Amino acid sequence: MGTKRAAILYIGRADRGEAWAKIMRTEAPDLDFRIFPEIGAAEEIAYLAAWTIPSGLFGQIPNLRAIFSVGAGVDQLDLASLPPGLPLVRMIEPALVCDIAGYVAMAALMLQRRMPEYLTLGRSGTWRALIAPPVSETPVGLLGLGMLGQAAAASLTALGFPMLGWSRSPRKIAGIDCHAGPDGLAALLGQSRILICLLPLTGETRGILNAALFAQLPRGAGLVNLGRGGHLIEADLLAALESGQISAAVLDVFETEPLPAGHPFWNHPRIVITPHIGAVTGTETGIAALLANIRRFERGERLEGEVDRGRGY
Ligand code: GLV
């Protein structure tokens, strides 16, 4: 790099790019923040902050040092197409954590209080009280116990839900009945009146929310998918709703986004849909997290959220 300024190339939502550029000008004048496709002098680009990355870009930026996802996940990137050896980092920042804690509270309470049914009854002007078990008798199973999963669990524990959690490798977290591995999953499913997916999408977790899994839940369980659309076999959910094995679902992510017009999830009386807004990277907090990581990188320190490419998250 010599005496030249290192550049960050941003690829993503234009409004966020402009907001971040403004903050970077005052907070990090030594770093030149560029917004794709205006890449400028390509040899100066040291960092990518991106949601997706156009194929062919890597051949043009020979001095790239690290790749940062602007979101909590990296599954939107084709990991095999990224230059090997460069750190790949997912976004960890407080606004995402806060959003997740709020979303799971909203979704779990909606399911426990039978809100999808009230929405339907309300549309026909029907005043009818439905019996709802108390939160203390509504155990929630959480798939995924990373930083977001732990924030979700804390939020639900505060509301009084008994919490069970499942992760790939064993964990011990106060207040959560933790399970791991295939046997642990069965134990969690058998007790979860509400199941929440917050897993990263990997080869191992794709399609995990399927008929065989639903069959292990208590009859009439509720489902929340806040992971990725690829976790859910959509036809299996429709069948489980039809049979009553699943009573209702709150879904924020879908195999195809935006959810296509005419998709059977639209207008389904037992499905509540939000358009992938469960957790959105904050403007100030997101750029602060990115900058803090770049500074760590410059000092040769460990990056927060560095992805293990073999593991996929
Ligand atoms: C949202 O889904 C994200 O990955 O930040």
Short mmCIF file of N, CA and C in Angstrom, two decimals, residues 103-112 137-145 149 152-153 156 161-167 176-177 179 181-182 184-199 205 207-228 231-233 236-237 240-241 245-253 270 272:
data_model
loop_
_atom_site.label_atom_id
_atom_site.label_comp_id
_atom_site.label_asym_id
_atom_site.label_seq_id
_atom_site.Cartn_x
_atom_site.Cartn_y
_atom_site.Cartn_z
N TYR A 103 -37.71 -9.41 18.32
CA TYR A 103 -38.51 -10.21 17.38
C TYR A 103 -38.94 -11.54 18.02
N VAL A 104 -38.02 -12.20 18.69
CA VAL A 104 -38.40 -13.50 19.29
C VAL A 104 -39.44 -13.31 20.39
N ALA A 105 -39.33 -12.21 21.13
CA ALA A 105 -40.33 -11.93 22.17
C ALA A 105 -41.69 -11.75 21.51
N MET A 106 -41.73 -10.93 20.47
CA MET A 106 -42.99 -10.69 19.75
C MET A 106 -43.56 -12.01 19.21
N ALA A 107 -42.72 -12.78 18.55
CA ALA A 107 -43.20 -14.00 17.88
C ALA A 107 -43.64 -15.05 18.90
N ALA A 108 -42.86 -15.22 19.96
CA ALA A 108 -43.22 -16.25 20.95
C ALA A 108 -44.53 -15.87 21.64
N LEU A 109 -44.69 -14.59 21.97
CA LEU A 109 -45.93 -14.16 22.61
C LEU A 109 -47.12 -14.29 21.65
N MET A 110 -46.89 -13.96 20.38
CA MET A 110 -47.98 -14.12 19.40
C MET A 110 -48.46 -15.55 19.35
N LEU A 111 -47.50 -16.48 19.37
CA LEU A 111 -47.88 -17.90 19.27
C LEU A 111 -48.51 -18.37 20.58
N GLN A 112 -47.91 -17.99 21.70
CA GLN A 112 -48.45 -18.44 23.01
C GLN A 112 -49.84 -17.87 23.23
N GLU A 137 -45.82 -22.55 31.19
CA GLU A 137 -46.06 -23.92 30.69
C GLU A 137 -45.87 -23.99 29.18
N THR A 138 -45.11 -23.05 28.66
CA THR A 138 -44.86 -23.03 27.21
C THR A 138 -43.35 -23.05 26.95
N PRO A 139 -42.74 -24.23 27.07
CA PRO A 139 -41.29 -24.29 26.83
C PRO A 139 -40.95 -23.92 25.38
N VAL A 140 -39.91 -23.14 25.24
CA VAL A 140 -39.47 -22.71 23.90
C VAL A 140 -38.13 -23.38 23.60
N GLY A 141 -38.06 -24.00 22.44
CA GLY A 141 -36.81 -24.60 21.98
C GLY A 141 -36.16 -23.68 20.98
N LEU A 142 -34.90 -23.38 21.20
CA LEU A 142 -34.17 -22.46 20.35
C LEU A 142 -33.07 -23.22 19.63
N LEU A 143 -33.11 -23.19 18.31
CA LEU A 143 -32.05 -23.84 17.53
C LEU A 143 -31.02 -22.76 17.19
N GLY A 144 -29.83 -22.90 17.74
CA GLY A 144 -28.79 -21.90 17.51
C GLY A 144 -28.54 -21.11 18.78
N LEU A 145 -27.32 -21.24 19.31
CA LEU A 145 -27.01 -20.58 20.59
C LEU A 145 -25.77 -19.70 20.48
N GLY A 149 -28.58 -16.11 19.36
CA GLY A 149 -29.39 -17.10 20.07
C GLY A 149 -29.41 -16.83 21.57
N ALA A 152 -31.60 -13.92 22.28
CA ALA A 152 -33.00 -14.34 22.14
C ALA A 152 -33.45 -15.08 23.39
N ALA A 153 -32.61 -15.98 23.87
CA ALA A 153 -32.95 -16.77 25.05
C ALA A 153 -33.14 -15.87 26.27
N LEU A 156 -36.49 -14.16 26.14
CA LEU A 156 -37.62 -15.05 26.41
C LEU A 156 -37.65 -15.50 27.87
N PHE A 161 -40.71 -17.66 29.80
CA PHE A 161 -40.74 -18.92 29.05
C PHE A 161 -39.62 -19.84 29.54
N PRO A 162 -39.92 -21.10 29.85
CA PRO A 162 -38.84 -22.06 30.09
C PRO A 162 -38.05 -22.25 28.79
N MET A 163 -36.72 -22.20 28.86
CA MET A 163 -35.92 -22.22 27.63
C MET A 163 -35.10 -23.48 27.47
N LEU A 164 -35.18 -24.03 26.25
CA LEU A 164 -34.28 -25.11 25.87
C LEU A 164 -33.48 -24.61 24.67
N GLY A 165 -32.24 -25.04 24.56
CA GLY A 165 -31.44 -24.57 23.43
C GLY A 165 -30.67 -25.72 22.82
N TRP A 166 -30.41 -25.58 21.54
CA TRP A 166 -29.65 -26.63 20.84
C TRP A 166 -28.56 -25.99 19.99
N SER A 167 -27.40 -26.57 20.04
CA SER A 167 -26.29 -26.09 19.21
C SER A 167 -25.49 -27.28 18.71
N ILE A 176 -30.62 -21.84 30.52
CA ILE A 176 -31.06 -22.56 29.32
C ILE A 176 -30.73 -24.04 29.49
N ASP A 177 -31.71 -24.87 29.24
CA ASP A 177 -31.50 -26.32 29.23
C ASP A 177 -30.84 -26.65 27.89
N HIS A 179 -28.79 -28.47 24.85
CA HIS A 179 -28.62 -29.78 24.21
C HIS A 179 -27.71 -29.61 23.00
N GLY A 181 -25.96 -31.87 19.35
CA GLY A 181 -25.87 -33.07 18.51
C GLY A 181 -27.23 -33.67 18.21
N PRO A 182 -27.25 -34.72 17.39
CA PRO A 182 -28.50 -35.33 16.95
C PRO A 182 -29.39 -35.83 18.09
N GLY A 184 -29.42 -34.79 21.17
CA GLY A 184 -29.89 -33.60 21.90
C GLY A 184 -31.03 -32.93 21.19
N LEU A 185 -31.01 -32.98 19.87
CA LEU A 185 -32.09 -32.33 19.11
C LEU A 185 -33.42 -33.02 19.40
N ALA A 186 -33.41 -34.33 19.41
CA ALA A 186 -34.65 -35.07 19.68
C ALA A 186 -35.19 -34.72 21.06
N ALA A 187 -34.30 -34.63 22.05
CA ALA A 187 -34.71 -34.32 23.42
C ALA A 187 -35.36 -32.93 23.48
N LEU A 188 -34.77 -31.99 22.77
CA LEU A 188 -35.33 -30.62 22.77
C LEU A 188 -36.67 -30.59 22.07
N LEU A 189 -36.76 -31.24 20.92
CA LEU A 189 -37.99 -31.17 20.13
C LEU A 189 -39.18 -31.73 20.91
N GLY A 190 -38.95 -32.83 21.62
CA GLY A 190 -40.03 -33.49 22.35
C GLY A 190 -40.69 -32.58 23.38
N GLN A 191 -39.97 -31.53 23.82
CA GLN A 191 -40.49 -30.66 24.89
C GLN A 191 -40.88 -29.26 24.42
N SER A 192 -40.59 -28.92 23.16
CA SER A 192 -40.73 -27.51 22.74
C SER A 192 -42.13 -27.21 22.21
N ARG A 193 -42.86 -26.40 22.94
CA ARG A 193 -44.20 -26.00 22.47
C ARG A 193 -44.08 -24.91 21.40
N ILE A 194 -42.95 -24.20 21.44
CA ILE A 194 -42.63 -23.25 20.37
C ILE A 194 -41.20 -23.54 19.96
N LEU A 195 -40.97 -23.63 18.66
CA LEU A 195 -39.61 -23.88 18.17
C LEU A 195 -39.15 -22.66 17.38
N ILE A 196 -37.96 -22.17 17.70
CA ILE A 196 -37.43 -20.99 17.02
C ILE A 196 -36.11 -21.35 16.34
N CYS A 197 -36.01 -21.08 15.05
CA CYS A 197 -34.77 -21.37 14.33
C CYS A 197 -33.96 -20.09 14.15
N LEU A 198 -32.75 -20.13 14.71
CA LEU A 198 -31.80 -19.02 14.58
C LEU A 198 -30.45 -19.56 14.13
N LEU A 199 -30.50 -20.66 13.40
CA LEU A 199 -29.26 -21.32 12.99
C LEU A 199 -28.64 -20.59 11.80
N THR A 205 -27.41 -27.66 7.93
CA THR A 205 -28.69 -27.18 8.48
C THR A 205 -29.74 -26.92 7.41
N GLY A 207 -32.68 -27.32 5.16
CA GLY A 207 -33.82 -28.23 5.19
C GLY A 207 -34.09 -28.87 6.53
N ILE A 208 -33.47 -28.34 7.59
CA ILE A 208 -33.63 -28.98 8.92
C ILE A 208 -35.06 -28.90 9.42
N LEU A 209 -35.79 -27.85 9.03
CA LEU A 209 -37.19 -27.71 9.46
C LEU A 209 -38.07 -28.46 8.46
N ASN A 210 -38.18 -29.76 8.70
CA ASN A 210 -38.88 -30.62 7.74
C ASN A 210 -39.89 -31.51 8.46
N ALA A 211 -40.59 -32.35 7.70
CA ALA A 211 -41.68 -33.16 8.27
C ALA A 211 -41.20 -34.04 9.42
N ALA A 212 -40.00 -34.63 9.26
CA ALA A 212 -39.50 -35.53 10.31
C ALA A 212 -39.26 -34.77 11.61
N LEU A 213 -38.77 -33.55 11.47
CA LEU A 213 -38.54 -32.72 12.67
C LEU A 213 -39.88 -32.29 13.27
N PHE A 214 -40.80 -31.84 12.44
CA PHE A 214 -42.10 -31.40 12.98
C PHE A 214 -42.78 -32.53 13.74
N ALA A 215 -42.62 -33.77 13.25
CA ALA A 215 -43.29 -34.92 13.88
C ALA A 215 -42.79 -35.15 15.31
N GLN A 216 -41.59 -34.65 15.63
CA GLN A 216 -41.05 -34.86 16.98
C GLN A 216 -41.49 -33.80 17.98
N LEU A 217 -42.14 -32.74 17.49
CA LEU A 217 -42.63 -31.69 18.38
C LEU A 217 -43.94 -32.14 19.03
N PRO A 218 -44.30 -31.58 20.20
CA PRO A 218 -45.64 -31.87 20.73
C PRO A 218 -46.68 -31.40 19.71
N ARG A 219 -47.79 -32.09 19.64
CA ARG A 219 -48.83 -31.72 18.67
C ARG A 219 -49.32 -30.29 18.91
N GLY A 220 -49.42 -29.51 17.82
CA GLY A 220 -49.91 -28.14 17.95
C GLY A 220 -48.83 -27.13 18.29
N ALA A 221 -47.56 -27.51 18.16
CA ALA A 221 -46.47 -26.57 18.46
C ALA A 221 -46.47 -25.41 17.47
N GLY A 222 -45.87 -24.29 17.89
CA GLY A 222 -45.71 -23.14 17.00
C GLY A 222 -44.28 -23.09 16.47
N LEU A 223 -44.12 -22.47 15.31
CA LEU A 223 -42.79 -22.40 14.69
C LEU A 223 -42.44 -20.95 14.36
N VAL A 224 -41.17 -20.60 14.61
CA VAL A 224 -40.66 -19.28 14.21
C VAL A 224 -39.40 -19.52 13.39
N ASN A 225 -39.35 -19.01 12.17
CA ASN A 225 -38.09 -19.10 11.42
C ASN A 225 -37.51 -17.72 11.22
N LEU A 226 -36.38 -17.52 11.90
CA LEU A 226 -35.63 -16.26 11.84
C LEU A 226 -34.23 -16.54 11.30
N GLY A 227 -34.04 -17.80 10.83
CA GLY A 227 -32.72 -18.16 10.30
C GLY A 227 -32.64 -17.75 8.85
N ARG A 228 -32.81 -18.74 7.97
CA ARG A 228 -32.84 -18.47 6.53
C ARG A 228 -33.95 -19.31 5.92
N HIS A 231 -33.63 -23.10 5.53
CA HIS A 231 -33.80 -24.05 6.64
C HIS A 231 -35.11 -24.81 6.56
N LEU A 232 -36.10 -24.19 5.91
CA LEU A 232 -37.47 -24.71 5.97
C LEU A 232 -37.87 -25.39 4.67
N ILE A 233 -38.43 -26.59 4.79
CA ILE A 233 -39.06 -27.24 3.64
C ILE A 233 -40.50 -26.74 3.65
N ASP A 236 -43.52 -29.03 3.60
CA ASP A 236 -43.68 -29.79 4.85
C ASP A 236 -44.39 -28.94 5.91
N LEU A 237 -44.11 -27.65 5.91
CA LEU A 237 -44.81 -26.78 6.87
C LEU A 237 -46.29 -26.70 6.53
N ALA A 240 -47.90 -29.79 7.72
CA ALA A 240 -47.98 -29.86 9.18
C ALA A 240 -49.04 -28.91 9.73
N LEU A 241 -49.24 -27.78 9.06
CA LEU A 241 -50.32 -26.85 9.47
C LEU A 241 -51.67 -27.47 9.16
N GLN A 245 -50.32 -30.64 13.28
CA GLN A 245 -49.08 -30.92 14.02
C GLN A 245 -48.40 -29.62 14.40
N ILE A 246 -48.41 -28.64 13.47
CA ILE A 246 -47.97 -27.27 13.79
C ILE A 246 -49.25 -26.42 13.82
N SER A 247 -49.37 -25.60 14.87
CA SER A 247 -50.61 -24.79 14.97
C SER A 247 -50.48 -23.49 14.20
N ALA A 248 -49.30 -22.88 14.22
CA ALA A 248 -49.13 -21.59 13.54
C ALA A 248 -47.64 -21.32 13.39
N ALA A 249 -47.31 -20.43 12.46
CA ALA A 249 -45.90 -20.11 12.22
C ALA A 249 -45.72 -18.61 12.03
N VAL A 250 -44.61 -18.12 12.52
CA VAL A 250 -44.19 -16.73 12.27
C VAL A 250 -42.90 -16.83 11.47
N LEU A 251 -42.92 -16.31 10.26
CA LEU A 251 -41.79 -16.50 9.34
C LEU A 251 -41.25 -15.15 8.87
N ASP A 252 -39.94 -15.00 8.96
CA ASP A 252 -39.30 -13.76 8.51
C ASP A 252 -38.44 -13.98 7.27
N VAL A 253 -38.13 -15.25 6.97
CA VAL A 253 -37.21 -15.57 5.87
C VAL A 253 -37.82 -16.67 5.01
N ARG A 270 -52.79 -19.30 9.30
CA ARG A 270 -51.95 -19.65 10.45
C ARG A 270 -50.49 -19.24 10.25
N VAL A 272 -47.91 -15.97 9.93
CA VAL A 272 -47.65 -14.53 10.00
C VAL A 272 -46.33 -14.28 9.27
#
